[in-house]
mmCIF file of C-alpha atoms in Angstrom:
data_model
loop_
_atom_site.group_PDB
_atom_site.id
_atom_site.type_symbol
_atom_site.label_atom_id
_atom_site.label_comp_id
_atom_site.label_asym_id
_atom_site.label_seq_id
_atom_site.Cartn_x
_atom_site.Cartn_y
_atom_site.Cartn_z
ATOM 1 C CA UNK H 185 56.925 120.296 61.166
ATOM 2 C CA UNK H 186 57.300 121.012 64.883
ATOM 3 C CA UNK H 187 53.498 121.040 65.386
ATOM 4 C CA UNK H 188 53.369 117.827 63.629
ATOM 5 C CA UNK H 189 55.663 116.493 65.874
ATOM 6 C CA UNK H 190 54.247 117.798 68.968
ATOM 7 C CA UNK H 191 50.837 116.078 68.024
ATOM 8 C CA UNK H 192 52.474 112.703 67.418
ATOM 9 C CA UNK H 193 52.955 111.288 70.775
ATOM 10 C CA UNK H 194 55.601 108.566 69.184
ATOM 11 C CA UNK H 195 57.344 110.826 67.476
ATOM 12 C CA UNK H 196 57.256 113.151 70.773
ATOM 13 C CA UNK H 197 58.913 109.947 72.724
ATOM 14 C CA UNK H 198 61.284 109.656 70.702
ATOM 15 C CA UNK H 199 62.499 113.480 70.490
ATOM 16 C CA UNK H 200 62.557 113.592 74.538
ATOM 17 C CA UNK H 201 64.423 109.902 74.607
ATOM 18 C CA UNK H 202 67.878 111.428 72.625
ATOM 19 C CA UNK H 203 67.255 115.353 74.766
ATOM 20 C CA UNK H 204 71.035 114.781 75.064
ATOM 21 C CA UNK H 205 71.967 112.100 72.416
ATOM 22 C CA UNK H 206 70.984 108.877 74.969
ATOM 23 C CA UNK H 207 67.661 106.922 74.661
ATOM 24 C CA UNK H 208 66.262 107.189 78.382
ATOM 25 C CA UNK H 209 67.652 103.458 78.806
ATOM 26 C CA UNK H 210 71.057 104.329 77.981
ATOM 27 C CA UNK H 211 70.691 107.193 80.286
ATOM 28 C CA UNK H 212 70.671 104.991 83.769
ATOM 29 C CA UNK H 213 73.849 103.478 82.702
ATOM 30 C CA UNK H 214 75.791 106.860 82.190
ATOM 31 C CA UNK H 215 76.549 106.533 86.370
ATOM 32 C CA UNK H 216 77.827 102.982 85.790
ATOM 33 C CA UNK H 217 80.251 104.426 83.247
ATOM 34 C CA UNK H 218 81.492 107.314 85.244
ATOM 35 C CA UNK H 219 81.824 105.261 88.591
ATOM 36 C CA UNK H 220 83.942 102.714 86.220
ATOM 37 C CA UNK H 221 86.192 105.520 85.159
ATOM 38 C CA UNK H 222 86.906 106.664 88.549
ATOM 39 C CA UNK H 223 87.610 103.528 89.853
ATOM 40 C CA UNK H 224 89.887 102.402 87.541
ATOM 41 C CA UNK H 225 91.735 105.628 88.467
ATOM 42 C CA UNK H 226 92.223 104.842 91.875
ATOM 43 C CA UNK H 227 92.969 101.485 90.645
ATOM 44 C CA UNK H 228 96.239 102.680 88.727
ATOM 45 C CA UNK H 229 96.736 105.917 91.567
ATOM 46 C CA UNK H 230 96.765 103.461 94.253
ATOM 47 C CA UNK H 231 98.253 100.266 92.807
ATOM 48 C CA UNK H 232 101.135 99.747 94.831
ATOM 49 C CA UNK H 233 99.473 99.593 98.073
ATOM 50 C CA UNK H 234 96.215 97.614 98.437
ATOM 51 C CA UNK H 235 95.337 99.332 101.565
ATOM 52 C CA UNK H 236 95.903 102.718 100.246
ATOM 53 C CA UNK H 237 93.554 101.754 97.781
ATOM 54 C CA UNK H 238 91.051 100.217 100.352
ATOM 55 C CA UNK H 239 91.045 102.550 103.128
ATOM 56 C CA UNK H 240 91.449 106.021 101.197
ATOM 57 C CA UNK H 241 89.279 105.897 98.155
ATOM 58 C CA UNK H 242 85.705 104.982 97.574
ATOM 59 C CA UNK H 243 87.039 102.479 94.857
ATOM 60 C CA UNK H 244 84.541 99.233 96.663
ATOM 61 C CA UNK H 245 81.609 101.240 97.427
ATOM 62 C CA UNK H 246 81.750 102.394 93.241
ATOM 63 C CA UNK H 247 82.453 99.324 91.964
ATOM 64 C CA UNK H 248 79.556 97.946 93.882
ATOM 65 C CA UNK H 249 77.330 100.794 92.231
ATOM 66 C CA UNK H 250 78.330 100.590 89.018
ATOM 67 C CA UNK H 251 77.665 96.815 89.747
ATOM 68 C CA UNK H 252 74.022 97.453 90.658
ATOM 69 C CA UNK H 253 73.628 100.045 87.839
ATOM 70 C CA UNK H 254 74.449 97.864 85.534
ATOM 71 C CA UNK H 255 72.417 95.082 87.088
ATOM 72 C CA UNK H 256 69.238 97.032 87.031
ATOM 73 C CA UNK H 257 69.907 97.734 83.403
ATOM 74 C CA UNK H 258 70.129 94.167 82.587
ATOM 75 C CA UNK H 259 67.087 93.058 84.351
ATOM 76 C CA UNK H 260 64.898 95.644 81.969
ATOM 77 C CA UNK H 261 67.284 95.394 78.652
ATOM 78 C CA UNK H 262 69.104 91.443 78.925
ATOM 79 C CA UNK H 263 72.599 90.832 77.569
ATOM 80 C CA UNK H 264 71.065 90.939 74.262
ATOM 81 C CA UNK H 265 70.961 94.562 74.555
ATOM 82 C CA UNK H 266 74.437 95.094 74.928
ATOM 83 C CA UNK H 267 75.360 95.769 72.203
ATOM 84 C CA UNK H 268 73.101 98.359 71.341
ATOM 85 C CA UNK H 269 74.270 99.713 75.196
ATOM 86 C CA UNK H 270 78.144 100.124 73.508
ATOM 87 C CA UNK H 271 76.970 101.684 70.550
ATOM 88 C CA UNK H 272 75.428 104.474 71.944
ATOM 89 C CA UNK H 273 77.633 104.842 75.073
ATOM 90 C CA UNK H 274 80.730 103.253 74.503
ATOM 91 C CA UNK H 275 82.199 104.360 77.970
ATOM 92 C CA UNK H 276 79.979 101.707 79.813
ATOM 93 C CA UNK H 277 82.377 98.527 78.484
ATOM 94 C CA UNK H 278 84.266 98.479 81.790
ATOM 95 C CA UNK H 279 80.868 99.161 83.852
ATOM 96 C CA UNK H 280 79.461 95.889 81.515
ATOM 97 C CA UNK H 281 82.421 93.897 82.284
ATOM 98 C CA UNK H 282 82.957 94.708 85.689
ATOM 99 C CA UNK H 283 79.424 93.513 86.363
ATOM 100 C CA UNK H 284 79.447 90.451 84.219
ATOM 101 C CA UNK H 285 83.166 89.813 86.052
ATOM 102 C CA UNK H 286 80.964 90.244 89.636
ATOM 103 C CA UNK H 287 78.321 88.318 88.210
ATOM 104 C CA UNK H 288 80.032 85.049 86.482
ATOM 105 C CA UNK H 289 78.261 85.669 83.290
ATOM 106 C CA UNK H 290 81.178 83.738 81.431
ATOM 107 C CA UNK H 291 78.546 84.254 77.841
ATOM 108 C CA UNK H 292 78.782 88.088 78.379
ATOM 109 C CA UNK H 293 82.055 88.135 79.264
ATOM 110 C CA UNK H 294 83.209 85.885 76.192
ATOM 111 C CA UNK H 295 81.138 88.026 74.172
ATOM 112 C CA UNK H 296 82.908 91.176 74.634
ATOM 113 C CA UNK H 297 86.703 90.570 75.715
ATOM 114 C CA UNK H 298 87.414 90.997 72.038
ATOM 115 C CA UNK H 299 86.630 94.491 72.470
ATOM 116 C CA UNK H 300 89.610 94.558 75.016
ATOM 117 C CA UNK H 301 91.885 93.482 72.524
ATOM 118 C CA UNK H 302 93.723 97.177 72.148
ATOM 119 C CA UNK H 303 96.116 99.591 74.400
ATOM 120 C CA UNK H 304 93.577 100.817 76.442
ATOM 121 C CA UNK H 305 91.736 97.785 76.883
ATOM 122 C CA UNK H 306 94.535 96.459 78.620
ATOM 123 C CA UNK H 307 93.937 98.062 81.532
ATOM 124 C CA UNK H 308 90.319 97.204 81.552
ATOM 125 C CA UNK H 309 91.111 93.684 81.927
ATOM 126 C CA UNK H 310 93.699 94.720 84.805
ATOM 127 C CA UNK H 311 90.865 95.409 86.376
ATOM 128 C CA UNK H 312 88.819 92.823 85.686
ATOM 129 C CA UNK H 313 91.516 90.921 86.736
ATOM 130 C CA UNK H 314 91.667 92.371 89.908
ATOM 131 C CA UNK H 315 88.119 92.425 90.378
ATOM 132 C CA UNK H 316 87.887 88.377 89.793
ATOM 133 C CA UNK H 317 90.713 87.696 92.499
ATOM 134 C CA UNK H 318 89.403 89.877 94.854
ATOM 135 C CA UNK H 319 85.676 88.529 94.698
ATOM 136 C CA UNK H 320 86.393 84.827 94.600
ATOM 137 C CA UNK H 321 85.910 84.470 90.774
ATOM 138 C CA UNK H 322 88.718 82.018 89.791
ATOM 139 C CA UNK H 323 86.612 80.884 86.761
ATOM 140 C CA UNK H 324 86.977 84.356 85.264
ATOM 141 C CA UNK H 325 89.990 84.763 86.797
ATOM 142 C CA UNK H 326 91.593 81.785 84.309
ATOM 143 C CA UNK H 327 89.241 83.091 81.754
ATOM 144 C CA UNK H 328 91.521 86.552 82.122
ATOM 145 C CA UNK H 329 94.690 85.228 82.026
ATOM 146 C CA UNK H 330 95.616 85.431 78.219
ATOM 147 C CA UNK H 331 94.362 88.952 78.289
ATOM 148 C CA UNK H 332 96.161 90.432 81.070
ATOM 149 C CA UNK H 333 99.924 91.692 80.650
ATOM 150 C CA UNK H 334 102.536 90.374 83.281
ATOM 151 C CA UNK H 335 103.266 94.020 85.103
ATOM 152 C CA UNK H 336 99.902 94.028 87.232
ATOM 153 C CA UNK H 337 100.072 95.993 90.009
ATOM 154 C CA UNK H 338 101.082 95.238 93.297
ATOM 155 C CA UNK H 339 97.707 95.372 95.376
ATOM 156 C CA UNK H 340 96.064 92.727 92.748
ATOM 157 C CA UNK H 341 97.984 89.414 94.943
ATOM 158 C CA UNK H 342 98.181 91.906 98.557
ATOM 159 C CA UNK H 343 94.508 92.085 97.723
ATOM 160 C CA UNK H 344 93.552 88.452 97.570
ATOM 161 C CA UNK H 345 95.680 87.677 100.478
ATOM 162 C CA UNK H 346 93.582 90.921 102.670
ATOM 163 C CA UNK H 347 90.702 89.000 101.166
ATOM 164 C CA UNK H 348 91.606 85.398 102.320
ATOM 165 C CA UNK H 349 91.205 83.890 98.534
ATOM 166 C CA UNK H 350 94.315 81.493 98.495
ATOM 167 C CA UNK H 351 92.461 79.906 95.342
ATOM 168 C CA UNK H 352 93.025 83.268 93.941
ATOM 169 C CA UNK H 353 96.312 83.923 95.346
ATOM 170 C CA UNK H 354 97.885 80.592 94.198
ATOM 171 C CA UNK H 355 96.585 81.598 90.330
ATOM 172 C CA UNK H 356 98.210 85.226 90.905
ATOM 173 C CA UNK H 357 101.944 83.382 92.740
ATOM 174 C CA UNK H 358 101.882 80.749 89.290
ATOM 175 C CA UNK H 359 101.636 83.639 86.969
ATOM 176 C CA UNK H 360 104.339 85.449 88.854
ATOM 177 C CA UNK H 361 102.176 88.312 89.807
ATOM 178 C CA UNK H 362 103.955 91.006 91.740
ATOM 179 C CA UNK H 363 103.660 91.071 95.464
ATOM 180 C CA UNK H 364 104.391 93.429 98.293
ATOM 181 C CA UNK H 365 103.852 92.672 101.928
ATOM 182 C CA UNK H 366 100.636 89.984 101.410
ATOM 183 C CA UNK H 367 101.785 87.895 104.680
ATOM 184 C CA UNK H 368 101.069 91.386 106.718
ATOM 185 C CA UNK H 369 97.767 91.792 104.999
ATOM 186 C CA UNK H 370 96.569 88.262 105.540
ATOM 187 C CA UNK H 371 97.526 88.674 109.487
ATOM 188 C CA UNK H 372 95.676 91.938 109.334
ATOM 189 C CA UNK H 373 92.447 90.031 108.728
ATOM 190 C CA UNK H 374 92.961 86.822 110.507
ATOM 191 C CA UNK H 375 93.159 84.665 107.385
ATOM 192 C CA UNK H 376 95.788 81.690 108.974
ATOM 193 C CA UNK H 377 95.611 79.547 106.180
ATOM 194 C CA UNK H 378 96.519 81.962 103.413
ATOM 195 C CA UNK H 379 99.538 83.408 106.178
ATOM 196 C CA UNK H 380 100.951 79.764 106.332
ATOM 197 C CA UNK H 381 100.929 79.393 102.749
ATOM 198 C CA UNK H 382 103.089 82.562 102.241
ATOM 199 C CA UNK H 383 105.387 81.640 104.862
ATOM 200 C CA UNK H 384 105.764 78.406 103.421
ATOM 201 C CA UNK H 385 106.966 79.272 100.089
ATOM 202 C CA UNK H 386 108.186 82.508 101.448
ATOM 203 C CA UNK H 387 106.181 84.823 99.252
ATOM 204 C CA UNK H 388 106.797 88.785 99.833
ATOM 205 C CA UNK H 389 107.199 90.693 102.686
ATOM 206 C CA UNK H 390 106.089 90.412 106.213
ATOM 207 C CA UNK H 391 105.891 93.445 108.504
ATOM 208 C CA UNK H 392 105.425 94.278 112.433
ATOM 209 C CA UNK H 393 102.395 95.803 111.399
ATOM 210 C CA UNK H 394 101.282 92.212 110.784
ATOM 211 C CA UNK H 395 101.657 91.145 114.546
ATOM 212 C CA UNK H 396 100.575 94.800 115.540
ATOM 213 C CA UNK H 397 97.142 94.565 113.704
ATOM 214 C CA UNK H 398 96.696 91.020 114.283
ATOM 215 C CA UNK H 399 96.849 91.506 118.078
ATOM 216 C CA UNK H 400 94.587 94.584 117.823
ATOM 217 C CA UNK H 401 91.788 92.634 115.585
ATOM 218 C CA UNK H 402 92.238 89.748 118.510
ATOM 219 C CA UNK H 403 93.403 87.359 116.385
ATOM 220 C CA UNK H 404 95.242 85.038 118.770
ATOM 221 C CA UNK H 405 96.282 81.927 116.196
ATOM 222 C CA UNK H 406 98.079 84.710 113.676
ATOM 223 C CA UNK H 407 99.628 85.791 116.480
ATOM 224 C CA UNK H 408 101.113 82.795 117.743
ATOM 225 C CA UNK H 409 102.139 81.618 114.471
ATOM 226 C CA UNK H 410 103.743 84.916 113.646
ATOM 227 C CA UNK H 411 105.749 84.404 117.353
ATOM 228 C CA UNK H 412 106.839 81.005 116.259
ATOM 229 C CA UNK H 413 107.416 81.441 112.803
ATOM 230 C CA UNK H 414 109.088 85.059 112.070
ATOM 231 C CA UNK H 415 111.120 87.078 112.999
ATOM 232 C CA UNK H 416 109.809 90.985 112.355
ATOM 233 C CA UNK H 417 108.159 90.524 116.340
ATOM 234 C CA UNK H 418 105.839 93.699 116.928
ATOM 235 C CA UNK H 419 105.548 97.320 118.428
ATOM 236 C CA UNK H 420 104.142 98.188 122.096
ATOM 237 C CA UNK H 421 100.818 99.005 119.922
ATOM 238 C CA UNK H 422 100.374 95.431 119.657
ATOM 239 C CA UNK H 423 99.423 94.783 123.302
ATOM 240 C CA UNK H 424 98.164 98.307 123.190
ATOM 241 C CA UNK H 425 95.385 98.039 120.920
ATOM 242 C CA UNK H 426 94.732 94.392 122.186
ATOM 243 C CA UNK H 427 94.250 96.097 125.416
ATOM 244 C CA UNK H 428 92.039 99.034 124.143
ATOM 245 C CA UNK H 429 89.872 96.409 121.838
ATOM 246 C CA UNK H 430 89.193 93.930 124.971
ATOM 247 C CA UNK H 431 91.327 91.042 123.661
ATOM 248 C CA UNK H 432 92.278 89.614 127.284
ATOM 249 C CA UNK H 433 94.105 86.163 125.730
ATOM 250 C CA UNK H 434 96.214 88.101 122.686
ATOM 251 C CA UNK H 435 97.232 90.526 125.909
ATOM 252 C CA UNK H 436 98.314 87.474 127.954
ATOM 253 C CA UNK H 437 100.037 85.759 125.049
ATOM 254 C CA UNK H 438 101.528 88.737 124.161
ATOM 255 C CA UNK H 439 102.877 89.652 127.754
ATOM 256 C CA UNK H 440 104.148 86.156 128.773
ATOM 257 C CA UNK H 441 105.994 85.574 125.126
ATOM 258 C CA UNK H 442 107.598 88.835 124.078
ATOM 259 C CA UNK H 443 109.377 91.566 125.399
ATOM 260 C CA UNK H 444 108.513 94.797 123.324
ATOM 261 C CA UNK H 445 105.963 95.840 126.247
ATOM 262 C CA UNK H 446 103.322 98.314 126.819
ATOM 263 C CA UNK H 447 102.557 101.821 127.727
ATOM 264 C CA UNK H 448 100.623 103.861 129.220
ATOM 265 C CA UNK H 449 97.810 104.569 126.497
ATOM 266 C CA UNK H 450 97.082 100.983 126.494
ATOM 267 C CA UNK H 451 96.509 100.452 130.285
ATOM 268 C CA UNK H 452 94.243 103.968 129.408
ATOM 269 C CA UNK H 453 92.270 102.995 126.500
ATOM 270 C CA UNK H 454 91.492 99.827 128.118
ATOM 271 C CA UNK H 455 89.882 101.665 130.733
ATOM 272 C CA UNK H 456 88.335 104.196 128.172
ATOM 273 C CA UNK H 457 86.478 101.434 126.677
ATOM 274 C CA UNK H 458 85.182 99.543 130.002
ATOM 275 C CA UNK H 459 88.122 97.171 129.770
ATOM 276 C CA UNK H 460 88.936 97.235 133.408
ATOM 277 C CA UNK H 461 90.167 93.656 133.982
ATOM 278 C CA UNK H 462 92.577 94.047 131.374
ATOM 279 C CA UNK H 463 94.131 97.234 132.511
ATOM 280 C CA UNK H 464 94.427 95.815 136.209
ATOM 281 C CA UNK H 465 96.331 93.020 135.037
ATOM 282 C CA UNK H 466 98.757 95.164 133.466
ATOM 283 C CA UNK H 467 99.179 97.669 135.963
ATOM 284 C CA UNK H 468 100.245 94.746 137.701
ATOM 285 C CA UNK H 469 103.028 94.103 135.688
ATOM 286 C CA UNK H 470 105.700 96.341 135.160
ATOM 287 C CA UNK H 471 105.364 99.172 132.468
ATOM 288 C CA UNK H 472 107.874 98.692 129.704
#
């Protein structure tokens, strides 16, 4: 029998295709899977603070592998394939519907949200939920909806304000999505429009941090708005990092409209980085 098999080069194929239970297709998805599963536990680890999530986990860079994984797959195999995918590794659904959520494939997606239908499914399409607000995919994003339970966590609407999706965010505030600090995270990253909004309707929390790391990113019109508009002002790192990161007008604003100050390390890291016009002009005023 085994030198029967040995001589039949099909029958060979197929007995190195399944060495470990997996066609050799199936095989190049098994990272897709795995990267899925660890996202989706950061996802849940870090889901009260979007930065947390952002800046101390991988959870972006894997979702963007699993997303090319999967991709590749596709290419060779089609969405006709799928199926057979699940069968054999059933771990791949939130790789499959991750990608067809970065992708807009509405027909895969439709195809399979049935199979989200169950305990654990719902926090697949948390994620999926997530991962449609915070890469500008409000048609899946409505598609979602009825699938996702109200108690989402917190860095799903700080997310899409860091992002700058007010589309997004306005779908997340009319479904009463939970928020934390999303005017802070939308001054972080300059996004005026989305800040306004939040202010508008007073929508969560707004922090120094907000005027801090606006000043520091050089984001002057955040930082006048958040001077005319609230009340939470900044910390001496906000003309100290606008100082170190060569932003001469958010310094001047800064210096002629509040009163928190300066010190020392911003006058030095000014200098540090070649920033010697800045640093001159505030030697020449007095250190807070």
């Amino acid at each position: 029998m085994a030198e029967s098999v040995v001589r039949s080069h099909e029958l060979l194929t197929l007995v190195c295709e399944f060495q470990d239970g997996l066609p050799h297709d199936i095989r190049r998805v098994r990272p897709a899977a795995d990267a899925a599963a660890t996202a989706m536990r950061f996802y849940f680890d870090h889901g009260r603070n979007y930065y947390s999530l952002f800046g101390a986990t991988p959870f972006f860079a894997l979702v963007d592998s699993l997303h090319s994984c999967v991709g590749a797959w596709m290419v060779d195999r089609g969405d006709a394939d799928v199926p057979r995918l699940l069968r054999f590794l059933p771990s791949a659904l939130p790789a499959v519907l991750v990608h067809a959520t970065l992708d807009g494939n509405m027909v895969l997606l439709n195809a399979h949200l049935y199979r989200i239908e169950n305990p654990i499914g719902r926090d697949i399409a948390k994620l999926l939920y997530a991962t449609a607000a915070w890469f500008h995919r409000p048609v899946v994003l409505v598609r979602l909806d009825p699938h996702v339970a109200p108690d989402l966590p917190l860095c799903v609407a700080d997310g899409a304000a860091y992002r700058g999706d007010l589309e997004a965010l306005k779908l997340l505030v009319g479904r009463n999505a939970p928020v934390n600090a999303p005017m802070t995270y939308a001054a972080l990253q300059g996004h005026l429009v989305v800040l306004e909004y939040l202010h508008a309707h007073n929508i969560g929390r707004c922090q120094k941090a907000a005027m801090d790391g606006a000043a520091a990113r050089g984001h002057l019109a955040v930082v006048q708005f958040l001077h005319a508009h609230r009340r939470e002002g900044c910390g001496t790192r906000a003309i100290d990092d606008a100082a170190a990161n060569g932003h001469a007008d958010v310094v001047r604003f800064l210096v002629e409209h509040r009163d928190e100050g300066w010190t020392r390390r911003g006058i030095e890291n000014a200098k540090f980085n070649g920033e010697v016009e800045i640093a001159r002009y505030l030697e020449g005023r007095s250190l807070r």
